[in-house]
Amino acid sequence: MNPEDLDRILLSEKQIEPSSTFEGDVMMRVRAQASYSRHIPFPWLPFATVTLVLTVLAMWLFPAGSVLRGTNWLSYTIGNWIMAPSDSTLRNVLLSAFASLVGTLLLIWFSLRLAGANR
Amino acid sequence: MDQDCDDVRRVLKGDISSFESIVRRWQTPLINLAFRFCRDRQRSEEMAQDAFMQIFRNLHKFRGEAAFSTWIFSVSLNLYRSVMRRKSLPVESIDALMDIAEGQFPHLQIEQQERDELVRRAVAVLPQRYRDAIIVFYFREMNLADTAAILGVSEGTAKAWLHRGREILRGKLERRSATAAVTKEVRI
């Protein structure tokens, strides 16, 4: 086979026409992709609100000068609290943990609401 | 060209329907390029659809430095290349392809048309860089500069790949023809 034959064969490839649904199928996928990847803005307002609330809560729970007693506060358990419900340090730790959890959930809820509203 | 750039700008501003014009203009070339890789009509449409999705996702990367056609073919080529690598295609070596053809026509010389198709299939089973160079070169009607730009290599490299690819192809096909001639003589 000489080079001219090869050129002839490879240049004379038959043309394929797209099927009638091709364009529509592509555009359907493109539109789905566009709506899926629409930019979701970061929820700055709820984020700032929750951060402010958490800061105020932390300041209220831990007034200036208060220090967690000892270094082994992590070893406190619910059992300790039941045994000594008046232990203010433990109460503060549990309350701050609860506040953090509520704050996080609030932040997620606000973010989802905002993202949903923008769609 | 200007039409393409205008459509790209509109799509990037949020007018998704402008992408339809791009699809309309480029669907036939992209399907045909895909077909040269996979030799299967339905599959080439699937590959071209994926190429358009890739183009849509990466449209913001088109800076207009190269021609839109070069960019679009380059993006598609990368995709087709990875599809071919990822999925095992029912393509065999050149020898195996010839065996199949001769098995189908045991007492006849392979007709011109079948032989041509066999050569085209043989291109698809060349080592990747030579296959890409040959496919793009003939797809772009033997425009070397265009081929090099789409492949993302220098013209010298593209030329070397083309030369080597054609050499492998011719060598295999000639060896095969010689074997076939000897077999025919023995039969006679």
Coordinates of C-alpha atoms in Angstrom, one line a residue, chain B residues 129-130 133 137 143-149 151-166:
Chain B
R129 CA -0.1 9.0 20.1
Y130 CA 0.2 7.8 16.5
A133 CA -2.1 12.1 15.2
F137 CA -4.5 14.9 10.7
N143 CA -3.6 20.5 7.9
L144 CA -0.5 19.9 10.0
A145 CA -0.5 23.2 11.9
D146 CA -4.1 22.6 13.0
T147 CA -3.3 19.0 13.9
A148 CA -0.4 20.1 16.1
A149 CA -2.5 22.7 17.8
L151 CA -2.8 17.7 19.8
G152 CA -1.1 20.3 21.9
V153 CA 2.4 19.6 20.5
S154 CA 4.8 21.3 18.1
E155 CA 4.5 20.8 14.4
G156 CA 7.7 18.8 14.4
T157 CA 6.4 16.4 16.9
A158 CA 3.1 16.0 15.1
K159 CA 4.9 15.3 11.9
A160 CA 7.1 12.7 13.6
W161 CA 4.1 10.9 15.1
L162 CA 2.3 11.0 11.8
H163 CA 5.3 9.6 10.0
R164 CA 5.8 6.8 12.6
G165 CA 2.1 6.0 12.7
R166 CA 1.8 5.7 8.9

